Short mmCIF file of C-alpha atoms and ligand atoms in Angstrom, two decimals:
data_model
loop_
_atom_site.label_atom_id
_atom_site.label_comp_id
_atom_site.label_asym_id
_atom_site.label_seq_id
_atom_site.Cartn_x
_atom_site.Cartn_y
_atom_site.Cartn_z
CA MET C 330 -31.65 -13.49 -6.10
CA ILE C 331 -33.83 -15.34 -4.13
CA ALA C 332 -32.25 -16.21 -0.86
CA MET C 333 -33.10 -19.70 0.76
CA THR C 334 -33.75 -20.66 3.61
CA HIS C 335 -31.20 -22.93 4.58
CA LYS C 336 -27.58 -22.01 4.64
CA ARG C 337 -24.73 -24.01 3.40
CA SER C 338 -20.86 -23.24 5.32
CA VAL C 339 -19.15 -22.10 2.66
CA ARG C 340 -15.42 -22.82 3.82
CA VAL C 341 -13.37 -19.03 2.35
CA ALA C 342 -8.99 -19.02 2.56
CA ILE C 343 -7.70 -15.66 3.45
CA ILE C 344 -4.12 -15.43 1.56
CA GLY C 345 -2.31 -12.52 4.24
CA ALA C 346 -3.32 -10.89 7.69
CA GLY C 347 -2.37 -7.81 7.40
CA MET C 348 -4.69 -4.74 7.09
CA SER C 349 -7.07 -5.77 4.14
CA GLY C 350 -6.35 -9.89 5.41
CA ILE C 351 -7.84 -8.44 8.81
CA CYS C 352 -11.04 -6.13 7.34
CA MET C 353 -11.94 -9.43 5.06
CA ALA C 354 -11.89 -11.45 8.17
CA VAL C 355 -14.41 -8.71 10.24
CA LYS C 356 -16.43 -8.19 7.49
CA LEU C 357 -16.86 -12.67 6.91
CA GLN C 358 -17.50 -12.19 11.37
CA ASP C 359 -20.11 -9.39 10.76
CA ALA C 360 -22.02 -11.30 8.10
CA GLY C 361 -21.84 -14.74 10.19
CA ILE C 362 -19.60 -16.25 8.33
CA ASP C 363 -16.82 -18.17 10.69
CA SER C 364 -15.78 -20.75 8.06
CA PHE C 365 -12.58 -18.85 7.40
CA THR C 366 -9.24 -19.42 8.15
CA ILE C 367 -6.60 -17.47 7.13
CA PHE C 368 -2.89 -18.22 6.01
CA GLU C 369 -0.36 -16.21 6.98
CA LYS C 370 3.57 -16.84 6.10
CA ALA C 371 5.03 -14.69 8.95
CA ASP C 372 4.47 -14.95 12.72
CA ASP C 373 2.72 -12.09 13.07
CA VAL C 374 -0.53 -9.71 12.18
CA GLY C 375 0.25 -6.71 10.66
CA GLY C 376 1.92 -7.22 6.82
CA THR C 377 3.38 -3.88 5.40
CA TRP C 378 3.58 -2.47 9.04
CA ARG C 379 5.67 -5.46 10.49
CA ASP C 380 7.71 -5.81 8.28
CA ASN C 381 8.22 -2.47 7.98
CA THR C 382 10.60 -1.10 10.75
CA TYR C 383 13.16 1.68 9.56
CA PRO C 384 13.94 4.65 11.79
CA GLY C 385 10.78 7.13 11.01
CA LEU C 386 8.51 4.78 9.50
CA THR C 387 5.43 6.82 9.81
CA CYS C 388 2.16 6.72 7.22
CA ASP C 389 1.18 9.80 6.14
CA ILE C 390 -1.92 9.69 5.75
CA PRO C 391 -3.95 11.17 8.35
CA SER C 392 -4.38 8.45 11.53
CA ARG C 393 -8.33 9.15 11.92
CA TYR C 394 -8.88 7.87 8.46
CA TYR C 395 -6.24 5.27 8.30
CA SER C 396 -8.39 3.26 10.67
CA TYR C 397 -11.30 0.84 10.15
CA SER C 398 -14.16 2.76 9.21
CA PHE C 399 -15.84 -0.23 12.14
CA ARG C 400 -12.93 0.91 14.73
CA PRO C 401 -12.11 3.82 15.57
CA ASN C 402 -8.29 4.51 17.75
CA PRO C 403 -9.12 7.36 20.44
CA ASN C 404 -5.51 6.31 21.19
CA TRP C 405 -4.06 7.47 17.60
CA THR C 406 -0.99 10.08 19.14
CA HIS C 407 0.11 12.13 16.17
CA LEU C 408 -2.10 13.94 13.40
CA LEU C 409 -0.16 10.87 11.20
CA PRO C 410 0.87 7.76 12.99
CA PRO C 411 4.24 6.05 13.56
CA GLY C 412 4.35 2.67 12.07
CA PRO C 413 4.63 1.05 15.46
CA GLU C 414 1.49 1.94 16.79
CA ILE C 415 -0.74 1.23 13.45
CA ARG C 416 1.17 -2.29 14.06
CA ALA C 417 -0.16 -2.62 17.50
CA TYR C 418 -3.80 -1.04 16.06
CA PHE C 419 -3.96 -4.78 13.90
CA GLN C 420 -2.84 -6.44 16.39
CA GLN C 421 -5.35 -5.27 18.75
CA VAL C 422 -8.55 -5.45 16.43
CA ALA C 423 -7.23 -9.34 15.28
CA HIS C 424 -7.13 -9.61 19.44
CA GLU C 425 -10.18 -8.30 20.28
CA ARG C 426 -12.11 -9.84 16.82
CA GLY C 427 -11.45 -13.39 17.58
CA ILE C 428 -9.57 -13.25 14.49
CA ARG C 429 -5.98 -14.77 15.67
CA PRO C 430 -7.56 -18.61 16.45
CA HIS C 431 -8.16 -18.54 12.36
CA ILE C 432 -5.11 -17.74 11.58
CA ARG C 433 -2.34 -20.13 10.70
CA PHE C 434 1.37 -18.25 10.98
CA GLY C 435 4.15 -19.77 9.41
CA ALA C 436 1.74 -21.02 6.48
CA ASP C 437 3.29 -19.47 2.92
CA VAL C 438 1.04 -21.06 0.39
CA SER C 439 2.58 -22.27 -2.77
CA ARG C 440 0.28 -22.84 -4.78
CA ALA C 441 -4.37 -22.51 -5.76
CA GLU C 442 -5.80 -23.71 -8.22
CA TYR C 443 -9.10 -24.47 -9.06
CA HIS C 444 -10.75 -27.35 -9.44
CA ASP C 445 -14.28 -29.45 -9.93
CA GLY C 446 -15.47 -26.37 -8.53
CA THR C 447 -13.10 -25.61 -5.08
CA TRP C 448 -9.43 -24.12 -4.26
CA ARG C 449 -7.29 -26.34 -3.55
CA LEU C 450 -4.04 -24.59 -1.47
CA THR C 451 -1.01 -25.87 -1.37
CA THR C 452 1.55 -25.11 1.85
CA ALA C 453 4.74 -26.99 3.24
CA ALA C 454 1.41 -28.66 5.96
CA GLY C 455 -0.09 -30.39 2.62
CA GLU C 456 -3.57 -29.62 0.58
CA GLU C 457 -7.01 -28.16 1.80
CA THR C 458 -10.06 -27.35 -0.31
CA PHE C 459 -11.86 -24.14 -0.15
CA ASP C 460 -14.45 -22.88 -1.83
CA VAL C 461 -13.46 -19.43 -2.18
CA LEU C 462 -10.30 -17.63 -2.46
CA ILE C 463 -9.58 -14.43 -1.00
CA THR C 464 -6.11 -12.84 -1.64
CA ALA C 465 -5.28 -10.25 0.80
CA THR C 466 -1.11 -10.09 -0.14
CA GLY C 467 -0.53 -6.79 -0.24
CA VAL C 468 0.51 -4.31 -2.82
CA LEU C 469 4.58 -3.20 -1.48
CA ARG C 470 5.41 -6.36 -0.11
CA VAL C 471 8.17 -7.73 -2.58
CA PRO C 472 11.36 -4.92 -2.36
CA ARG C 473 13.74 -4.87 -4.84
CA TYR C 474 17.46 -4.15 -5.07
CA PRO C 475 19.06 -2.38 -7.36
CA ASP C 476 20.97 -3.50 -10.10
CA ILE C 477 24.52 -2.32 -8.98
CA THR C 478 27.58 -3.58 -10.28
CA GLY C 479 29.47 -4.88 -7.21
CA ARG C 480 26.58 -4.89 -4.16
CA GLU C 481 27.23 -8.05 -2.96
CA THR C 482 30.93 -6.61 -2.30
CA PHE C 483 30.11 -3.78 0.37
CA ALA C 484 31.70 -5.39 3.82
CA GLY C 485 29.70 -3.09 6.09
CA ALA C 486 25.84 -4.06 7.40
CA ALA C 487 23.61 -3.47 3.79
CA PHE C 488 19.95 -4.09 4.03
CA HIS C 489 16.48 -3.56 2.18
CA SER C 490 14.11 -0.40 4.08
CA SER C 491 11.89 -3.11 4.53
CA ARG C 492 14.15 -5.56 6.09
CA TRP C 493 15.68 -3.25 8.76
CA ASP C 494 18.58 -4.36 10.73
CA HIS C 495 17.89 -3.55 14.21
CA SER C 496 21.34 -5.07 15.60
CA VAL C 497 23.41 -2.09 13.71
CA THR C 498 23.50 1.18 16.14
CA LEU C 499 23.44 4.35 14.53
CA PRO C 500 24.62 7.00 15.58
CA ASP C 501 27.99 6.17 15.73
CA LYS C 502 27.99 4.92 11.55
CA ARG C 503 28.88 6.92 8.59
CA ILE C 504 24.98 5.86 6.62
CA GLY C 505 24.40 5.84 2.30
CA VAL C 506 20.34 5.90 1.65
CA ILE C 507 20.00 4.58 -2.50
CA GLY C 508 16.24 5.82 -2.96
CA SER C 509 14.56 9.33 -2.32
CA GLY C 510 11.08 7.96 -2.87
CA SER C 511 8.14 8.28 0.14
CA THR C 512 10.94 5.56 2.65
CA GLY C 513 14.05 7.20 2.03
CA VAL C 514 12.81 10.98 2.47
CA GLN C 515 11.23 10.16 5.91
CA ILE C 516 14.94 7.30 6.98
CA VAL C 517 17.06 10.59 6.58
CA ALA C 518 13.90 13.11 7.78
CA GLU C 519 14.73 10.64 11.05
CA LEU C 520 18.33 10.24 10.62
CA GLY C 521 20.02 13.40 9.50
CA GLY C 522 21.74 15.46 12.31
CA ASN C 523 21.62 11.90 14.29
CA VAL C 524 24.01 9.95 13.07
CA ARG C 525 28.10 10.15 12.73
CA GLN C 526 27.74 11.25 8.35
CA LEU C 527 24.63 10.48 6.19
CA LYS C 528 24.47 10.49 2.41
CA LEU C 529 21.74 10.42 0.34
CA PHE C 530 22.48 8.98 -2.86
CA GLN C 531 19.13 10.39 -4.77
CA ARG C 532 18.86 9.60 -8.27
CA THR C 533 15.36 12.15 -8.66
CA ALA C 534 14.30 14.57 -7.06
CA GLN C 535 10.72 14.26 -5.18
CA TRP C 536 8.61 17.02 -4.50
CA ILE C 537 7.38 16.96 -1.09
CA CYS C 538 4.31 18.32 0.60
CA PRO C 539 4.58 20.05 3.97
CA MET C 540 2.73 18.55 6.87
CA PRO C 541 3.74 18.95 10.11
CA ASN C 542 3.08 16.05 12.67
CA LEU C 543 0.79 17.73 14.97
CA ARG C 544 0.17 15.77 18.64
CA TYR C 545 -2.93 14.52 20.24
CA SER C 546 -3.12 16.26 23.36
CA LEU C 547 -4.23 13.53 26.29
CA LEU C 548 -7.17 15.55 26.55
CA THR C 549 -8.36 15.10 23.05
CA ARG C 550 -7.69 11.17 23.46
CA THR C 551 -9.24 10.79 26.37
CA ALA C 552 -12.63 12.64 25.22
CA LEU C 553 -12.27 10.00 22.45
CA ARG C 554 -11.93 7.41 24.97
CA ARG C 555 -15.03 9.00 27.21
CA TRP C 556 -17.13 9.72 24.06
CA PRO C 557 -16.35 6.80 21.36
CA LYS C 558 -19.17 8.45 19.20
CA LEU C 559 -17.37 11.41 18.83
CA ASN C 560 -14.75 9.70 16.84
CA GLY C 561 -17.14 9.88 13.81
CA LEU C 562 -16.19 13.48 13.01
CA PRO C 563 -12.47 13.56 12.67
CA TYR C 564 -12.96 10.36 10.37
CA ARG C 565 -15.23 12.27 8.06
CA PHE C 566 -13.45 15.60 8.06
CA TRP C 567 -10.02 13.36 7.14
CA GLY C 568 -11.66 11.23 5.19
CA TRP C 569 -13.38 14.27 3.00
CA TYR C 570 -9.88 15.94 3.38
CA VAL C 571 -7.75 12.72 1.40
CA ARG C 572 -10.34 12.41 -1.06
CA TYR C 573 -11.05 16.14 -1.82
CA PHE C 574 -7.63 16.94 -2.06
CA PHE C 575 -5.84 13.51 -3.08
CA GLY C 576 -9.15 11.66 -4.66
CA LYS C 577 -8.58 14.57 -6.88
CA ALA C 578 -5.56 15.91 -7.67
CA PRO C 579 -3.88 13.19 -9.19
CA ILE C 580 -6.99 12.14 -11.72
CA ARG C 581 -7.61 15.94 -13.27
CA PRO C 582 -6.89 19.16 -13.76
CA GLY C 583 -8.37 21.75 -10.98
CA LEU C 584 -8.52 23.92 -8.08
CA GLN C 585 -6.78 20.78 -6.13
CA ARG C 586 -3.97 20.07 -8.65
CA ALA C 587 -3.36 23.96 -8.10
CA VAL C 588 -3.08 23.33 -4.54
CA VAL C 589 -0.84 20.82 -4.70
CA THR C 590 1.47 22.18 -6.97
CA PHE C 591 1.35 25.17 -4.93
CA LEU C 592 2.25 24.23 -1.58
CA SER C 593 4.79 21.02 -2.95
CA ARG C 594 7.15 24.42 -4.70
CA TRP C 595 6.79 26.71 -1.74
CA ASN C 596 7.94 24.27 0.80
CA LEU C 597 11.11 23.31 -1.14
CA ARG C 598 11.43 27.37 -2.11
CA LEU C 599 11.15 28.48 1.89
CA SER C 600 12.50 25.32 3.63
CA VAL C 601 15.75 25.82 1.22
CA ARG C 602 18.04 28.84 0.59
CA ASP C 603 20.84 27.33 -0.15
CA LYS C 604 20.20 27.95 -3.88
CA GLN C 605 22.88 24.95 -5.32
CA LEU C 606 20.94 22.73 -2.60
CA ARG C 607 18.12 23.87 -3.48
CA ALA C 608 18.56 22.77 -7.36
CA LYS C 609 19.38 19.69 -6.30
CA LEU C 610 15.94 19.01 -4.56
CA THR C 611 13.95 20.61 -7.57
CA PRO C 612 12.07 17.81 -9.64
CA LYS C 613 12.41 17.79 -13.15
CA ASP C 614 8.54 16.23 -13.25
CA LEU C 615 5.37 17.85 -12.17
CA PRO C 616 4.15 17.16 -7.85
CA MET C 617 1.86 13.87 -8.09
CA CYS C 618 3.41 12.42 -10.99
CA LYS C 619 5.31 10.58 -9.05
CA ARG C 620 3.57 9.46 -5.68
CA LEU C 621 3.64 12.66 -3.49
CA ILE C 622 6.02 12.33 -0.45
CA PHE C 623 4.54 14.07 2.75
CA ALA C 624 7.20 15.02 4.99
CA GLY C 625 7.39 18.00 8.05
CA HIS C 626 11.52 17.96 8.23
CA PHE C 627 13.47 16.72 5.67
CA TYR C 628 14.76 19.75 3.66
CA ARG C 629 15.67 20.61 7.64
CA SER C 630 17.55 17.15 8.05
CA VAL C 631 19.08 17.69 5.13
CA GLN C 632 20.47 21.01 6.15
CA GLN C 633 22.22 19.83 8.81
CA PRO C 634 26.03 19.40 9.23
CA GLY C 635 27.38 15.99 7.99
CA VAL C 636 24.17 15.37 5.91
CA GLU C 637 24.48 15.21 1.91
CA VAL C 638 22.62 14.99 -0.79
CA ILE C 639 24.72 13.29 -3.91
CA THR C 640 23.26 13.53 -7.33
CA ASP C 641 26.47 12.09 -9.10
CA ALA C 642 24.83 8.31 -10.82
CA ILE C 643 26.32 5.42 -9.00
CA ASP C 644 28.83 3.48 -10.59
CA HIS C 645 29.32 0.67 -8.75
CA ILE C 646 29.88 -0.48 -4.91
CA GLU C 647 32.60 -1.64 -3.65
CA PRO C 648 34.16 -3.39 0.06
CA ARG C 649 34.72 0.34 1.61
CA GLY C 650 31.12 2.28 0.24
CA VAL C 651 29.89 3.80 -3.23
CA VAL C 652 31.53 5.24 -6.12
CA THR C 653 29.89 7.57 -7.93
CA ALA C 654 29.79 8.55 -11.53
CA ASP C 655 33.34 11.37 -11.04
CA GLY C 656 34.98 8.70 -9.40
CA THR C 657 34.54 9.83 -5.70
CA LEU C 658 34.86 6.60 -2.85
CA HIS C 659 31.67 7.70 -0.58
CA GLU C 660 33.22 5.81 2.31
CA LEU C 661 30.59 4.37 4.45
CA ASP C 662 29.81 1.71 7.21
CA VAL C 663 25.84 1.36 6.83
CA LEU C 664 24.24 0.85 3.28
CA VAL C 665 20.44 0.99 3.35
CA TYR C 666 18.29 -0.08 0.10
CA ALA C 667 15.43 1.88 -0.18
CA THR C 668 14.63 1.41 -3.17
CA GLY C 669 11.13 0.55 -3.51
CA PHE C 670 8.90 -2.31 -4.05
CA ASP C 671 8.40 -5.17 -7.16
CA ALA C 672 4.66 -3.04 -7.36
CA ARG C 673 3.13 -5.30 -10.01
CA ALA C 674 3.93 -8.62 -8.11
CA TYR C 675 0.40 -8.84 -6.02
CA VAL C 676 -0.06 -12.29 -5.33
CA ARG C 677 2.69 -13.60 -7.07
CA PRO C 678 5.19 -15.82 -6.37
CA LEU C 679 2.25 -17.87 -5.33
CA GLU C 680 1.19 -19.39 -8.44
CA VAL C 681 -2.74 -19.34 -9.42
CA ILE C 682 -4.24 -21.68 -11.54
CA GLY C 683 -7.87 -21.29 -12.97
CA GLU C 684 -10.55 -23.40 -14.10
CA THR C 685 -9.28 -23.91 -17.15
CA GLY C 686 -5.37 -24.71 -16.39
CA LEU C 687 -4.72 -21.38 -17.01
CA THR C 688 -2.25 -19.77 -14.41
CA LEU C 689 -2.41 -16.00 -13.57
CA ASP C 690 1.04 -15.60 -14.50
CA GLU C 691 -0.20 -16.20 -18.01
CA ALA C 692 -3.40 -14.29 -17.89
CA TRP C 693 -1.35 -11.16 -16.85
CA ALA C 694 1.69 -11.62 -19.45
CA ASP C 695 0.40 -8.36 -20.80
CA GLY C 696 0.38 -7.07 -17.10
CA PRO C 697 -2.34 -7.09 -14.53
CA VAL C 698 -6.04 -6.73 -15.24
CA ALA C 699 -8.77 -7.81 -12.80
CA TYR C 700 -12.47 -6.61 -13.17
CA ARG C 701 -12.93 -3.51 -11.21
CA SER C 702 -9.81 -5.38 -9.23
CA VAL C 703 -11.31 -7.25 -7.32
CA ALA C 704 -12.15 -10.47 -9.81
CA VAL C 705 -10.12 -12.59 -13.06
CA PRO C 706 -12.03 -13.78 -15.86
CA GLY C 707 -11.52 -17.92 -15.66
CA PHE C 708 -11.10 -17.53 -11.43
CA PRO C 709 -14.27 -18.49 -9.97
CA ASN C 710 -14.91 -17.46 -6.61
CA LEU C 711 -11.46 -15.75 -6.38
CA PHE C 712 -11.05 -12.55 -4.59
CA MET C 713 -8.72 -9.94 -4.88
CA LEU C 714 -8.21 -7.13 -1.95
CA MET C 715 -5.76 -4.28 -3.37
CA GLY C 716 -5.99 -6.35 -6.64
CA PRO C 717 -4.62 -4.16 -10.09
CA HIS C 718 -5.61 -0.85 -10.80
CA SER C 719 -6.95 -0.30 -7.01
CA PRO C 720 -7.22 3.39 -5.85
CA ILE C 721 -3.28 3.14 -3.91
CA GLY C 722 -2.06 6.65 -4.59
CA ASN C 723 -2.11 8.93 -1.90
CA GLN C 724 -4.84 7.58 -0.31
CA SER C 725 -5.58 5.61 3.18
CA LEU C 726 -5.80 1.98 1.83
CA ILE C 727 -8.20 0.93 4.44
CA PRO C 728 -11.66 1.83 2.89
CA VAL C 729 -10.98 0.84 -0.14
CA ALA C 730 -10.36 -3.10 1.61
CA GLU C 731 -13.22 -2.26 3.36
CA ASP C 732 -14.92 -1.64 -0.18
CA GLN C 733 -13.54 -4.71 -1.63
CA ALA C 734 -14.09 -6.77 1.09
CA ASP C 735 -17.67 -6.04 1.17
CA TYR C 736 -17.89 -6.99 -2.04
CA ALA C 737 -16.53 -10.40 -1.85
CA THR C 738 -18.59 -10.47 0.87
CA TRP C 739 -21.95 -9.85 -1.39
CA TRP C 740 -21.07 -13.20 -3.40
CA ILE C 741 -19.99 -15.39 -0.02
CA ASN C 742 -23.11 -14.97 1.25
CA GLN C 743 -25.28 -15.94 -2.32
CA LEU C 744 -23.18 -19.01 -1.92
CA ARG C 745 -23.96 -19.61 1.27
CA ASP C 746 -27.66 -19.33 0.30
CA GLY C 747 -27.17 -21.25 -2.08
CA VAL C 748 -28.25 -19.72 -5.19
CA VAL C 749 -24.43 -20.06 -6.33
CA HIS C 750 -22.31 -21.95 -6.84
CA ALA C 751 -19.31 -20.28 -8.76
CA ALA C 752 -19.05 -16.60 -10.32
CA ALA C 753 -16.78 -15.25 -11.94
CA PRO C 754 -16.40 -12.25 -14.65
CA THR C 755 -17.09 -12.12 -18.28
CA GLU C 756 -13.92 -11.57 -20.30
CA ALA C 757 -16.51 -8.91 -22.10
CA ALA C 758 -17.23 -6.88 -18.63
CA THR C 759 -13.66 -6.94 -17.91
CA LYS C 760 -12.40 -6.08 -20.69
CA GLU C 761 -14.47 -3.35 -21.27
CA TYR C 762 -13.86 -1.96 -17.44
CA ASN C 763 -10.35 -2.44 -18.72
CA GLU C 764 -10.55 0.36 -21.95
CA SER C 765 -12.44 2.83 -20.11
CA MET C 766 -9.49 3.19 -17.37
CA LYS C 767 -7.08 3.38 -20.14
CA ALA C 768 -8.99 5.87 -21.90
CA ALA C 769 -8.86 7.72 -18.63
CA MET C 770 -5.56 7.91 -18.01
CA PRO C 771 -4.69 10.54 -20.26
CA GLN C 772 -5.98 12.75 -17.68
CA THR C 773 -4.23 11.88 -14.92
CA ILE C 774 -0.99 13.56 -13.50
CA TRP C 775 0.89 10.34 -13.61
CA VAL C 776 1.02 9.76 -17.58
CA THR C 777 3.22 13.85 -18.13
CA GLY C 778 6.40 12.18 -17.79
CA CYS C 779 8.18 10.78 -14.93
CA SER C 780 9.44 7.13 -14.12
CA SER C 781 7.58 5.12 -10.98
CA TRP C 782 6.06 2.20 -10.05
CA TYR C 783 3.15 3.57 -10.52
CA LEU C 784 3.36 2.41 -14.90
CA GLY C 785 3.61 -0.91 -15.58
CA LYS C 786 5.08 -2.59 -18.58
CA ASP C 787 3.07 -0.96 -21.17
CA GLY C 788 3.58 2.54 -19.83
CA LEU C 789 0.28 3.08 -18.44
CA PRO C 790 -0.38 3.90 -14.61
CA GLU C 791 -1.53 0.59 -12.91
CA LEU C 792 -3.73 2.94 -11.36
CA PHE C 793 -7.62 4.10 -10.76
CA PRO C 794 -8.24 6.75 -13.18
CA TRP C 795 -11.49 8.19 -10.85
CA THR C 796 -12.30 9.26 -7.72
CA PRO C 797 -12.97 7.10 -4.16
CA GLU C 798 -16.30 7.47 -4.42
CA THR C 799 -16.49 6.03 -8.18
CA HIS C 800 -14.39 2.90 -7.17
CA HIS C 801 -17.20 2.53 -3.91
CA GLU C 802 -19.56 3.22 -6.53
CA LEU C 803 -18.24 0.66 -8.47
CA LEU C 804 -18.03 -1.68 -5.38
CA ARG C 805 -20.78 -1.22 -4.03
CA GLN C 806 -23.97 -3.61 -5.88
CA PRO C 807 -21.98 -6.59 -7.89
CA GLU C 808 -24.10 -6.35 -11.48
CA LEU C 809 -24.50 -9.77 -12.78
CA ALA C 810 -24.77 -8.94 -16.31
CA HIS C 811 -20.85 -9.06 -15.55
CA PHE C 812 -19.79 -12.13 -14.07
CA ASP C 813 -20.69 -15.85 -15.49
CA VAL C 814 -22.63 -17.19 -12.64
CA ARG C 815 -22.83 -20.83 -12.34
CA THR C 816 -25.19 -22.08 -9.83
CA ALA C 817 -25.29 -25.98 -7.81
O1 LIG B 1461 10.03 3.30 -2.70
P1 LIG B 1461 9.98 4.19 -4.34
P2 LIG B 1461 10.27 4.03 -1.66
N1 LIG B 1461 19.85 3.30 -7.98
O2 LIG B 1461 9.83 3.13 -5.89
C1 LIG B 1461 15.19 4.92 -5.90
C2 LIG B 1461 4.39 3.83 0.48
N2 LIG B 1461 5.15 3.86 0.94
O3 LIG B 1461 9.81 2.24 -0.65
O4 LIG B 1461 13.08 8.07 -8.55
C3 LIG B 1461 20.03 4.63 -7.75
O5 LIG B 1461 9.07 5.01 -4.25
C4 LIG B 1461 13.98 5.27 -6.86
O6 LIG B 1461 15.05 6.45 -7.77
P3 LIG B 1461 14.12 7.06 -9.55
C5 LIG B 1461 3.83 4.84 -1.04
O7 LIG B 1461 3.08 4.49 -1.33
C6 LIG B 1461 4.42 4.93 2.21
O8 LIG B 1461 10.61 5.05 -1.07
O9 LIG B 1461 13.53 5.17 -9.82
N3 LIG B 1461 18.14 5.15 -7.02
C7 LIG B 1461 13.67 6.26 -5.75
O10 LIG B 1461 14.19 7.41 -5.52
C8 LIG B 1461 5.49 4.77 -2.15
O11 LIG B 1461 4.95 5.22 -3.00
C9 LIG B 1461 4.25 5.80 3.37
O12 LIG B 1461 15.16 7.81 -10.06
C10 LIG B 1461 16.82 3.51 -7.01
C11 LIG B 1461 13.93 5.12 -4.81
O13 LIG B 1461 14.88 4.36 -4.58
C12 LIG B 1461 5.78 3.20 -1.78
O14 LIG B 1461 5.61 2.61 -0.19
C13 LIG B 1461 6.14 5.20 3.43
C14 LIG B 1461 18.15 2.37 -7.92
C15 LIG B 1461 12.99 4.15 -4.55
O15 LIG B 1461 11.06 5.02 -4.67
C16 LIG B 1461 7.78 3.08 -2.33
O16 LIG B 1461 8.25 3.78 -1.98
C17 LIG B 1461 6.91 4.59 2.87
C18 LIG B 1461 18.90 2.22 -7.95
N4 LIG B 1461 19.28 1.40 -8.94
C19 LIG B 1461 6.34 3.84 1.61
N5 LIG B 1461 16.75 2.27 -8.23
C20 LIG B 1461 3.35 5.91 4.07
O17 LIG B 1461 3.71 7.05 4.54
C21 LIG B 1461 15.73 2.22 -7.59
N6 LIG B 1461 16.22 3.82 -6.78
C22 LIG B 1461 1.90 5.30 3.51
#
């Protein structure tokens, strides 16, 4: 398209000040666009890293690659970054880049409607219009509580893992953790042996890949601070490692899948000698069918005195604790629901209304679909970060957000140059894209018979069935023929 010399001011609304929202803001700034507002319902930046504060919280992606490409962090203390450091990192980037003045904290957007060529947003403070709407609301944001009879009757402290109650002291307590996904495993790994009693209620055993969390020496950190250019090397190395193994292993059979399978199986065999306990911890499905867990000392923790893995089904909860199907009452003081999130919420409960009056809820009645994860037909000038089918398995989501933010920025630049007034993907291109994804799913490990939050209503994974490099390639340059583009 031919750029015109007069640039118009494009008002951009970004919903969410987590990892992707901050990324979007930086990309806009780098493109010389300052006319953006970030709506954040909480009182600080950080998204999932603000909400999750449970003991043992660690990102299982190497820290050097769990960083923005434009802002390496020489100060990471560990190979796998602890949650509080990640939160501090996002706070620091927001501060350094002068993004905070653009953020409206405590501003919960309840409705966004495309009307007369603009997006009208509703918050408790009133209505406001924008030219472009960016949703950066994260993926695993809405806590899922288990539907267990008597849950409300428990007399002790009970909370979801992402709503940790830090007023509760732990060492003297009998603690129950329901759920053995990445979160439950990290909590148990941290608390095992450090509290009076710990019971893990495990419905399904999960594979755990060994990953010792090495500490970076002061010398390394000093050198990376002193010579910032050196930071590029570990970013590229860990990026290659994550993409090479965990970008490829789940999507097709081959060396990477064999290595991950071997490591997970031998990790269990070598770490747990007690055959009965090992049998309890042995998953029935294949490694990576559910999201693979990385944990250095979970198996050691569950073998500590006072720690027990309960595999009998939970029958009900009563004031004193959890009663399993065999009639045993497990008396507890604290009950933690590490039971995951509603992964299909995306931007919802925010009501998004497109140009024909159709809501996103209606458009997604059969499950969330998007064009290349970023845009939806009938919703012009709406771009989503971490939208449906983003590559969100065992990957760093930061490069994914960067690709998506670059893509949105390209379109915003077209609006700014005055060559485009509105753009939305066509139905045909969106359908074709989603059909090609569906056709690729049978190759993936995610369809090999486990149940997980990866799967949509139709039983198919809501993940990206190709490599992260393909995702990057698909978003490198918009294909204009796939868009319904309106000029002013
Ligand atoms: O949630 P999950 P999570 N009765 O949905 C069990 C990311 N993450 O919070 O497997 C009994 O994985 C459920 O059992 P089952 C990461 O993407 C990243 O742990 O359904 N149990 C399962 O064991 C991860 O995948 C990091 O049979 C019940 C557990 O609860 C995602 O967050 C760290 C139950 C839920 O597991 C979600 O992980 C932590 C019931 N009624 C998390 N209902 C990083 O390090 C559910 N369960 C980047």
